Amino acid sequence: MTSVDLPQPTLPGRNRPGGPATDDSRTAGPVLAPRRPCRQITVGTVPVGGGAPISVQTMTTTPTTDIDATLQQIAAATAAGCDIIRVAVPSADDALALPAIVAKSPIPVIADIHFQPRYVFAAIDAGCAAVRVNPGNIRKFDDKIREIAVAASAAHVPIRIGVNAGSLDPRLLAKHGRATPEALAESALWECSLFEEHGFTDLKIAVKHHDPLTVIAAYRLLAAACDYPLHLGVTEAGPAFQGSVKSAVALGVLLAEGIGDTIRVSLSEPPAEQVKAGCHILSSLGLRPRKLEIVSCPGCGRLQVNIHTLAARVEAAFDGFPHPLRIAVMGCVVNGPGESRDADLGVSSGNGKGQIFVRGQVVATVPENRIVERLLEEALRLTDRTTDGVADAESMPGRNG
């Protein structure tokens, strides 16, 4: 295998002009680094790279042969905000199920291919929007690249080169000793160069590892070495809490540097939960419009209310609420009034009561057992007054009671 030279990246500074601004002018903060320029591909109806919005992906966990269950999971992921879905194709029966799934899926479907190169051609014939291949575990993959390039080019189907630490090409493992950032990047760039030899450049790259620091280093190398779109992720990130933290760290650093065109948060959770985590990461960086955001205090000795229970009740009551509201759930008089005034809706609680705020104005003081109910009522009033879910504060008269 010929080595691929990896130039050291020149990283853009943070907080430079030209990056995406926050979507909330009332709390405008520093902008991110400019997005990394790269070529654009199209995955079905979704543009990727080239300045297109960063898309959120996940992967189904159902057997692909169970078409109905797979489509139900795709529908749930779509409702959570997923832009592109990936399905596993480990067998011939899975490949046979692809046409029906592609035909009924509301979002583009990527076929995930391992071990058998013939399933790449089956996925292209089935109308998949893209194909993900892992060169490290496909038999004699390099020998099949010309055929794959010809078929994918004729069908206008992009290819994602997905390199994983757990299935790295044995030749690179022998060279580097382990799945280092250099090994991951070299593997991906080597496979891209083979496609380039056949004139095929409709490619996207992912190099995943379970360690956030390795992920960050590998993608920095790729960002400096090529102009292909990059799919970000920490593979096998873990259970919900640990995995979300690891993913937010790695993806947050890279996205803040302008690196990344699609993301996946690989949690040991249902696909829809992975999507929600990904959408939260993007919205926290101002890279995707916010939906519902709950600001709540962690608790301290000043509290006169069980803030953990109250925040959980508010979160449950607003689950699935479609409008981009910020709700502050606060438990004392130190930060409570200020945070509540700054939110679209807020409650500052204590002594068995809650002071309800709507866009900075106190509209009511209610018993503790009516806080959640009143917040829902005010949310519906607020969003009913506008078509985009953001009301004019001057149009909201105080309502005491």
Tab-separated table of N, CA, C and O in Angstrom, residues 129-201:
chain	number	residue	atom	x	y	z
A	129	ALA	N	-29.874	6.307	-1.806
A	129	ALA	CA	-29.371	7.647	-2.073
A	129	ALA	C	-27.857	7.716	-1.993
A	129	ALA	O	-27.237	8.625	-2.551
A	130	ALA	N	-27.250	6.783	-1.259
A	130	ALA	CA	-25.795	6.704	-1.134
A	130	ALA	C	-25.457	5.329	-0.590
A	130	ALA	O	-26.326	4.595	-0.114
A	131	VAL	N	-24.183	4.989	-0.642
A	131	VAL	CA	-23.704	3.714	-0.113
A	131	VAL	C	-22.514	3.998	0.784
A	131	VAL	O	-21.597	4.736	0.415
A	132	ARG	N	-22.541	3.411	1.987
A	132	ARG	CA	-21.399	3.506	2.897
A	132	ARG	C	-20.614	2.208	2.807
A	132	ARG	O	-21.179	1.117	2.929
A	133	VAL	N	-19.323	2.320	2.605
A	133	VAL	CA	-18.464	1.142	2.570
A	133	VAL	C	-17.364	1.310	3.612
A	133	VAL	O	-16.891	2.408	3.884
A	134	ASN	N	-16.962	0.203	4.198
A	134	ASN	CA	-15.843	0.171	5.136
A	134	ASN	C	-14.743	-0.662	4.499
A	134	ASN	O	-14.795	-1.892	4.543
A	135	PRO	N	-13.753	-0.022	3.889
A	135	PRO	CA	-12.734	-0.779	3.154
A	135	PRO	C	-12.000	-1.799	4.003
A	135	PRO	O	-11.517	-2.812	3.484
A	136	GLY	N	-11.931	-1.575	5.301
A	136	GLY	CA	-11.163	-2.462	6.163
A	136	GLY	C	-11.752	-3.843	6.335
A	136	GLY	O	-11.048	-4.768	6.729
A	137	ASN	N	-13.055	-4.003	6.056
A	137	ASN	CA	-13.629	-5.337	6.260
A	137	ASN	C	-14.415	-5.844	5.053
A	137	ASN	O	-15.248	-6.732	5.184
A	138	ILE	N	-14.136	-5.284	3.874
A	138	ILE	CA	-14.737	-5.802	2.645
A	138	ILE	C	-13.664	-6.575	1.878
A	138	ILE	O	-12.582	-6.043	1.593
A	139	ARG	N	-13.961	-7.811	1.555
A	139	ARG	CA	-12.975	-8.682	0.923
A	139	ARG	C	-12.505	-8.117	-0.421
A	139	ARG	O	-13.319	-7.821	-1.301
A	140	LYS	N	-11.198	-7.970	-0.551
A	140	LYS	CA	-10.591	-7.506	-1.803
A	140	LYS	C	-11.282	-6.243	-2.324
A	140	LYS	O	-11.536	-6.105	-3.524
A	141	PHE	N	-11.546	-5.311	-1.397
A	141	PHE	CA	-12.295	-4.113	-1.776
A	141	PHE	C	-11.573	-3.309	-2.859
A	141	PHE	O	-12.189	-2.842	-3.823
A	142	ASP	N	-10.247	-3.169	-2.693
A	142	ASP	CA	-9.514	-2.351	-3.654
A	142	ASP	C	-9.649	-2.885	-5.076
A	142	ASP	O	-9.636	-2.115	-6.049
A	143	ASP	N	-9.795	-4.199	-5.221
A	143	ASP	CA	-9.932	-4.798	-6.553
A	143	ASP	C	-11.289	-4.493	-7.188
A	143	ASP	O	-11.457	-4.655	-8.395
A	144	LYS	N	-12.262	-4.069	-6.369
A	144	LYS	CA	-13.622	-3.833	-6.869
A	144	LYS	C	-13.912	-2.350	-7.107
A	144	LYS	O	-15.021	-1.997	-7.538
A	145	ILE	N	-12.942	-1.489	-6.835
A	145	ILE	CA	-13.241	-0.056	-6.873
A	145	ILE	C	-13.638	0.419	-8.262
A	145	ILE	O	-14.555	1.225	-8.413
A	146	ARG	N	-12.992	-0.093	-9.294
A	146	ARG	CA	-13.348	0.353	-10.641
A	146	ARG	C	-14.807	0.036	-10.950
A	146	ARG	O	-15.559	0.895	-11.437
A	147	GLU	N	-15.235	-1.193	-10.638
A	147	GLU	CA	-16.628	-1.574	-10.911
A	147	GLU	C	-17.597	-0.728	-10.090
A	147	GLU	O	-18.639	-0.290	-10.595
A	148	ILE	N	-17.259	-0.502	-8.830
A	148	ILE	CA	-18.132	0.307	-7.977
A	148	ILE	C	-18.204	1.735	-8.502
A	148	ILE	O	-19.293	2.344	-8.562
A	149	ALA	N	-17.068	2.304	-8.896
A	149	ALA	CA	-17.044	3.675	-9.412
A	149	ALA	C	-17.902	3.817	-10.665
A	149	ALA	O	-18.643	4.794	-10.821
A	150	VAL	N	-17.821	2.837	-11.549
A	150	VAL	CA	-18.613	2.878	-12.786
A	150	VAL	C	-20.104	2.822	-12.471
A	150	VAL	O	-20.903	3.609	-12.991
A	151	ALA	N	-20.498	1.894	-11.609
A	151	ALA	CA	-21.918	1.740	-11.279
A	151	ALA	C	-22.456	2.955	-10.528
A	151	ALA	O	-23.551	3.451	-10.828
A	152	ALA	N	-21.687	3.454	-9.549
A	152	ALA	CA	-22.139	4.602	-8.768
A	152	ALA	C	-22.217	5.862	-9.618
A	152	ALA	O	-23.139	6.670	-9.478
A	153	SER	N	-21.258	6.023	-10.509
A	153	SER	CA	-21.262	7.186	-11.389
A	153	SER	C	-22.466	7.176	-12.317
A	153	SER	O	-23.136	8.200	-12.502
A	154	ALA	N	-22.776	6.020	-12.881
A	154	ALA	CA	-23.917	5.913	-13.802
A	154	ALA	C	-25.228	6.213	-13.093
A	154	ALA	O	-26.159	6.784	-13.692
A	155	ALA	N	-25.339	5.835	-11.823
A	155	ALA	CA	-26.579	6.046	-11.064
A	155	ALA	C	-26.576	7.350	-10.267
A	155	ALA	O	-27.566	7.657	-9.604
A	156	HIS	N	-25.467	8.097	-10.326
A	156	HIS	CA	-25.327	9.348	-9.562
A	156	HIS	C	-25.511	9.096	-8.064
A	156	HIS	O	-26.199	9.841	-7.363
A	157	VAL	N	-24.873	8.038	-7.593
A	157	VAL	CA	-24.943	7.660	-6.186
A	157	VAL	C	-23.591	7.938	-5.527
A	157	VAL	O	-22.584	7.355	-5.920
A	158	PRO	N	-23.527	8.808	-4.526
A	158	PRO	CA	-22.259	9.048	-3.841
A	158	PRO	C	-21.868	7.877	-2.951
A	158	PRO	O	-22.712	7.093	-2.519
A	159	ILE	N	-20.579	7.804	-2.670
A	159	ILE	CA	-20.022	6.758	-1.819
A	159	ILE	C	-19.433	7.403	-0.571
A	159	ILE	O	-18.708	8.400	-0.660
A	160	ARG	N	-19.768	6.841	0.584
A	160	ARG	CA	-19.130	7.294	1.809
A	160	ARG	C	-18.060	6.288	2.204
A	160	ARG	O	-18.347	5.099	2.390
A	161	ILE	N	-16.833	6.756	2.324
A	161	ILE	CA	-15.743	5.937	2.840
A	161	ILE	C	-15.794	6.043	4.362
A	161	ILE	O	-15.505	7.093	4.938
A	162	GLY	N	-16.185	4.962	5.025
A	162	GLY	CA	-16.332	4.980	6.472
A	162	GLY	C	-15.293	4.103	7.136
A	162	GLY	O	-15.396	2.868	7.116
A	163	VAL	N	-14.275	4.718	7.716
A	163	VAL	CA	-13.201	3.988	8.373
A	163	VAL	C	-13.464	3.965	9.872
A	163	VAL	O	-13.686	5.013	10.486
A	164	ASN	N	-13.450	2.791	10.473
A	164	ASN	CA	-13.664	2.634	11.911
A	164	ASN	C	-12.414	2.072	12.581
A	164	ASN	O	-11.737	1.212	12.016
A	165	ALA	N	-12.161	2.540	13.799
A	165	ALA	CA	-11.000	2.042	14.529
A	165	ALA	C	-11.066	0.535	14.738
A	165	ALA	O	-10.047	-0.154	14.706
A	166	GLY	N	-12.261	-0.008	14.926
A	166	GLY	CA	-12.409	-1.423	15.212
A	166	GLY	C	-12.287	-2.321	14.006
A	166	GLY	O	-12.262	-3.552	14.158
A	167	SER	N	-12.239	-1.738	12.824
A	167	SER	CA	-12.124	-2.560	11.612
A	167	SER	C	-11.182	-1.901	10.612
A	167	SER	O	-11.461	-1.836	9.418
A	168	LEU	N	-10.068	-1.412	11.113
A	168	LEU	CA	-9.083	-0.761	10.266
A	168	LEU	C	-8.361	-1.783	9.400
A	168	LEU	O	-8.159	-2.937	9.805
A	169	ASP	N	-7.961	-1.364	8.202
A	169	ASP	CA	-7.214	-2.231	7.292
A	169	ASP	C	-6.001	-2.815	8.026
A	169	ASP	O	-5.217	-2.081	8.628
A	170	PRO	N	-5.850	-4.145	7.996
A	170	PRO	CA	-4.728	-4.786	8.706
A	170	PRO	C	-3.365	-4.238	8.311
A	170	PRO	O	-2.429	-4.196	9.118
A	171	ARG	N	-3.231	-3.799	7.068
A	171	ARG	CA	-1.938	-3.268	6.619
A	171	ARG	C	-1.584	-1.985	7.363
A	171	ARG	O	-0.426	-1.737	7.705
A	172	LEU	N	-2.610	-1.169	7.631
A	172	LEU	CA	-2.351	0.084	8.339
A	172	LEU	C	-2.179	-0.152	9.829
A	172	LEU	O	-1.437	0.572	10.502
A	173	LEU	N	-2.860	-1.157	10.350
A	173	LEU	CA	-2.636	-1.516	11.749
A	173	LEU	C	-1.184	-1.964	11.948
A	173	LEU	O	-0.530	-1.597	12.943
A	174	ALA	N	-0.688	-2.745	10.987
A	174	ALA	CA	0.694	-3.205	11.082
A	174	ALA	C	1.669	-2.038	10.968
A	174	ALA	O	2.691	-1.982	11.670
A	175	LYS	N	1.350	-1.077	10.126
A	175	LYS	CA	2.242	0.060	9.907
A	175	LYS	C	2.281	0.995	11.115
A	175	LYS	O	3.348	1.443	11.548
A	176	HIS	N	1.106	1.310	11.665
A	176	HIS	CA	1.013	2.313	12.724
A	176	HIS	C	0.963	1.706	14.127
A	176	HIS	O	1.103	2.435	15.109
A	177	GLY	N	0.719	0.408	14.228
A	177	GLY	CA	0.687	-0.240	15.525
A	177	GLY	C	-0.667	-0.236	16.193
A	177	GLY	O	-0.982	-1.115	16.998
A	178	ARG	N	-1.478	0.734	15.886
A	178	ARG	CA	-2.840	0.826	16.436
A	178	ARG	C	-3.616	1.839	15.601
A	178	ARG	O	-3.076	2.423	14.652
A	179	ALA	N	-4.867	2.048	15.972
A	179	ALA	CA	-5.726	2.958	15.200
A	179	ALA	C	-5.459	4.405	15.617
A	179	ALA	O	-6.250	5.033	16.314
A	180	THR	N	-4.326	4.931	15.182
A	180	THR	CA	-3.971	6.318	15.476
A	180	THR	C	-4.732	7.262	14.547
A	180	THR	O	-5.289	6.834	13.527
A	181	PRO	N	-4.757	8.560	14.864
A	181	PRO	CA	-5.380	9.516	13.936
A	181	PRO	C	-4.761	9.436	12.543
A	181	PRO	O	-5.473	9.512	11.533
A	182	GLU	N	-3.433	9.271	12.491
A	182	GLU	CA	-2.752	9.179	11.204
A	182	GLU	C	-3.178	7.942	10.425
A	182	GLU	O	-3.369	7.991	9.206
A	183	ALA	N	-3.355	6.824	11.136
A	183	ALA	CA	-3.773	5.584	10.474
A	183	ALA	C	-5.178	5.715	9.907
A	183	ALA	O	-5.453	5.289	8.771
A	184	LEU	N	-6.087	6.297	10.689
A	184	LEU	CA	-7.463	6.464	10.226
A	184	LEU	C	-7.522	7.373	9.003
A	184	LEU	O	-8.189	7.065	8.000
A	185	ALA	N	-6.824	8.501	9.080
A	185	ALA	CA	-6.859	9.436	7.958
A	185	ALA	C	-6.192	8.845	6.723
A	185	ALA	O	-6.689	8.988	5.599
A	186	GLU	N	-5.066	8.163	6.919
A	186	GLU	CA	-4.371	7.573	5.775
A	186	GLU	C	-5.233	6.533	5.085
A	186	GLU	O	-5.264	6.449	3.837
A	187	SER	N	-5.953	5.721	5.857
A	187	SER	CA	-6.822	4.709	5.262
A	187	SER	C	-7.884	5.349	4.366
A	187	SER	O	-8.095	4.926	3.230
A	188	ALA	N	-8.541	6.374	4.893
A	188	ALA	CA	-9.604	7.022	4.124
A	188	ALA	C	-9.054	7.683	2.863
A	188	ALA	O	-9.633	7.556	1.768
A	189	LEU	N	-7.940	8.386	2.986
A	189	LEU	CA	-7.381	9.094	1.829
A	189	LEU	C	-6.846	8.125	0.780
A	189	LEU	O	-6.913	8.393	-0.427
A	190	TRP	N	-6.315	6.991	1.234
A	190	TRP	CA	-5.857	5.971	0.284
A	190	TRP	C	-7.026	5.473	-0.563
A	190	TRP	O	-6.921	5.384	-1.791
A	191	GLU	N	-8.142	5.138	0.073
A	191	GLU	CA	-9.292	4.640	-0.678
A	191	GLU	C	-9.846	5.725	-1.608
A	191	GLU	O	-10.256	5.428	-2.735
A	192	CYS	N	-9.853	6.970	-1.151
A	192	CYS	CA	-10.305	8.060	-2.025
A	192	CYS	C	-9.414	8.158	-3.265
A	192	CYS	O	-9.898	8.380	-4.385
A	193	SER	N	-8.110	7.986	-3.067
A	193	SER	CA	-7.195	8.090	-4.209
A	193	SER	C	-7.469	7.001	-5.241
A	193	SER	O	-7.309	7.225	-6.455
A	194	LEU	N	-7.882	5.813	-4.785
A	194	LEU	CA	-8.197	4.745	-5.729
A	194	LEU	C	-9.445	5.074	-6.547
A	194	LEU	O	-9.511	4.788	-7.746
A	195	PHE	N	-10.460	5.672	-5.898
A	195	PHE	CA	-11.628	6.117	-6.652
A	195	PHE	C	-11.261	7.229	-7.629
A	195	PHE	O	-11.769	7.279	-8.759
A	196	GLU	N	-10.382	8.121	-7.192
A	196	GLU	CA	-9.971	9.232	-8.058
A	196	GLU	C	-9.292	8.726	-9.321
A	196	GLU	O	-9.411	9.341	-10.396
A	197	GLU	N	-8.576	7.611	-9.214
A	197	GLU	CA	-7.922	7.038	-10.395
A	197	GLU	C	-8.922	6.687	-11.488
A	197	GLU	O	-8.566	6.636	-12.673
A	198	HIS	N	-10.163	6.438	-11.097
A	198	HIS	CA	-11.211	6.100	-12.064
A	198	HIS	C	-12.160	7.273	-12.302
A	198	HIS	O	-13.256	7.086	-12.840
A	199	GLY	N	-11.737	8.454	-11.899
A	199	GLY	CA	-12.507	9.662	-12.175
A	199	GLY	C	-13.719	9.855	-11.287
A	199	GLY	O	-14.584	10.691	-11.583
A	200	PHE	N	-13.799	9.106	-10.187
A	200	PHE	CA	-14.960	9.205	-9.303
A	200	PHE	C	-14.578	10.009	-8.063
A	200	PHE	O	-13.679	9.616	-7.303
A	201	THR	N	-15.257	11.125	-7.863
A	201	THR	CA	-14.963	11.990	-6.706
A	201	THR	C	-16.224	12.348	-5.921
A	201	THR	O	-16.192	13.245	-5.083
